[in-house]
C-alpha atoms as one frame of an Amber mdcrd trajectory, in Angstrom:
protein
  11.569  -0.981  -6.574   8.328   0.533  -7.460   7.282   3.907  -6.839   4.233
   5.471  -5.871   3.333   9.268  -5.313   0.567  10.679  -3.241  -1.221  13.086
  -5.208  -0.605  16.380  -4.622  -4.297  17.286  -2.894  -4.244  14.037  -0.585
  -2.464  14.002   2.631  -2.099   9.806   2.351  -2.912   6.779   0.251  -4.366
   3.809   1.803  -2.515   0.415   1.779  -4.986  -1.585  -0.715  -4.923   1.854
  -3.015  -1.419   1.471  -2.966  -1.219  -1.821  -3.989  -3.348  -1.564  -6.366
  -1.986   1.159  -7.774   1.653  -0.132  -7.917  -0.116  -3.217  -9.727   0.431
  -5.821  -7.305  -3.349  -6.724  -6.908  -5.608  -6.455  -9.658  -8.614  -5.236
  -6.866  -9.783  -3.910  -3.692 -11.130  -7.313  -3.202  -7.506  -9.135  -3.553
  -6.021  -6.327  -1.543  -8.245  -7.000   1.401  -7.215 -10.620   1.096  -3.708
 -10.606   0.797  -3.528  -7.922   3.479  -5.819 -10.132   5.898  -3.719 -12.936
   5.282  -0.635 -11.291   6.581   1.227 -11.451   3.690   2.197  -7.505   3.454
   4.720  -6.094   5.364   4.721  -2.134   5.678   8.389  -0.675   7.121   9.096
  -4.864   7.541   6.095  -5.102  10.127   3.023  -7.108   8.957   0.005  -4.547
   8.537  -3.723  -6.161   8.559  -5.523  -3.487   8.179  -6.444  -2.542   4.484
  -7.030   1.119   5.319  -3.634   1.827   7.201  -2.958   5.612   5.722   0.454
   6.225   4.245   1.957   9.855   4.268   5.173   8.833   2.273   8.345   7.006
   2.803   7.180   4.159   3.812   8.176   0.706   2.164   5.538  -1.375   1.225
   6.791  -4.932   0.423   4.409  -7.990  -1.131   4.842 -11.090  -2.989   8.540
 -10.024  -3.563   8.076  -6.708  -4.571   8.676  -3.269  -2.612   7.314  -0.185
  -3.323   8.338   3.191  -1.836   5.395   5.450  -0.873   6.754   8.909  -2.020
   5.408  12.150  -0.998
């Protein structure tokens, strides 16, 4: 499992930041895609929308991998 912290001076991190950031997609552009296409799950719920804000704890999951949002 991958993790991912919020910095300290943000109160979230977007879904397509977060997958970028965890290295899943290798842009904003393929995050929007995959995401659109319903092919990631956040908490095991498909989530569409690219900006959905995370606040931590929340379990991102893609292409087999999961990543934990940590706060």
């Amino acid at each position: 499992m991958i993790e991912i912290d919020i910095r300290k001076e943000d109160e979230f991190i977007k879904l397509g930041q977060a997958l970028k950031k965890a290295g899943l997609v290798e842009s904003g552009v393929d995050a929007k895609f995959v995401i659109q296409d319903g092919l990631v799950t956040v908490n095991g719920e498909v989530e569409t929308q690219r900006g959905k804000k995370l606040h931590g704890g929340e379990l991102v999951s893609y292409n087999g991998e999961t990543v934990k949002i940590v706060r």
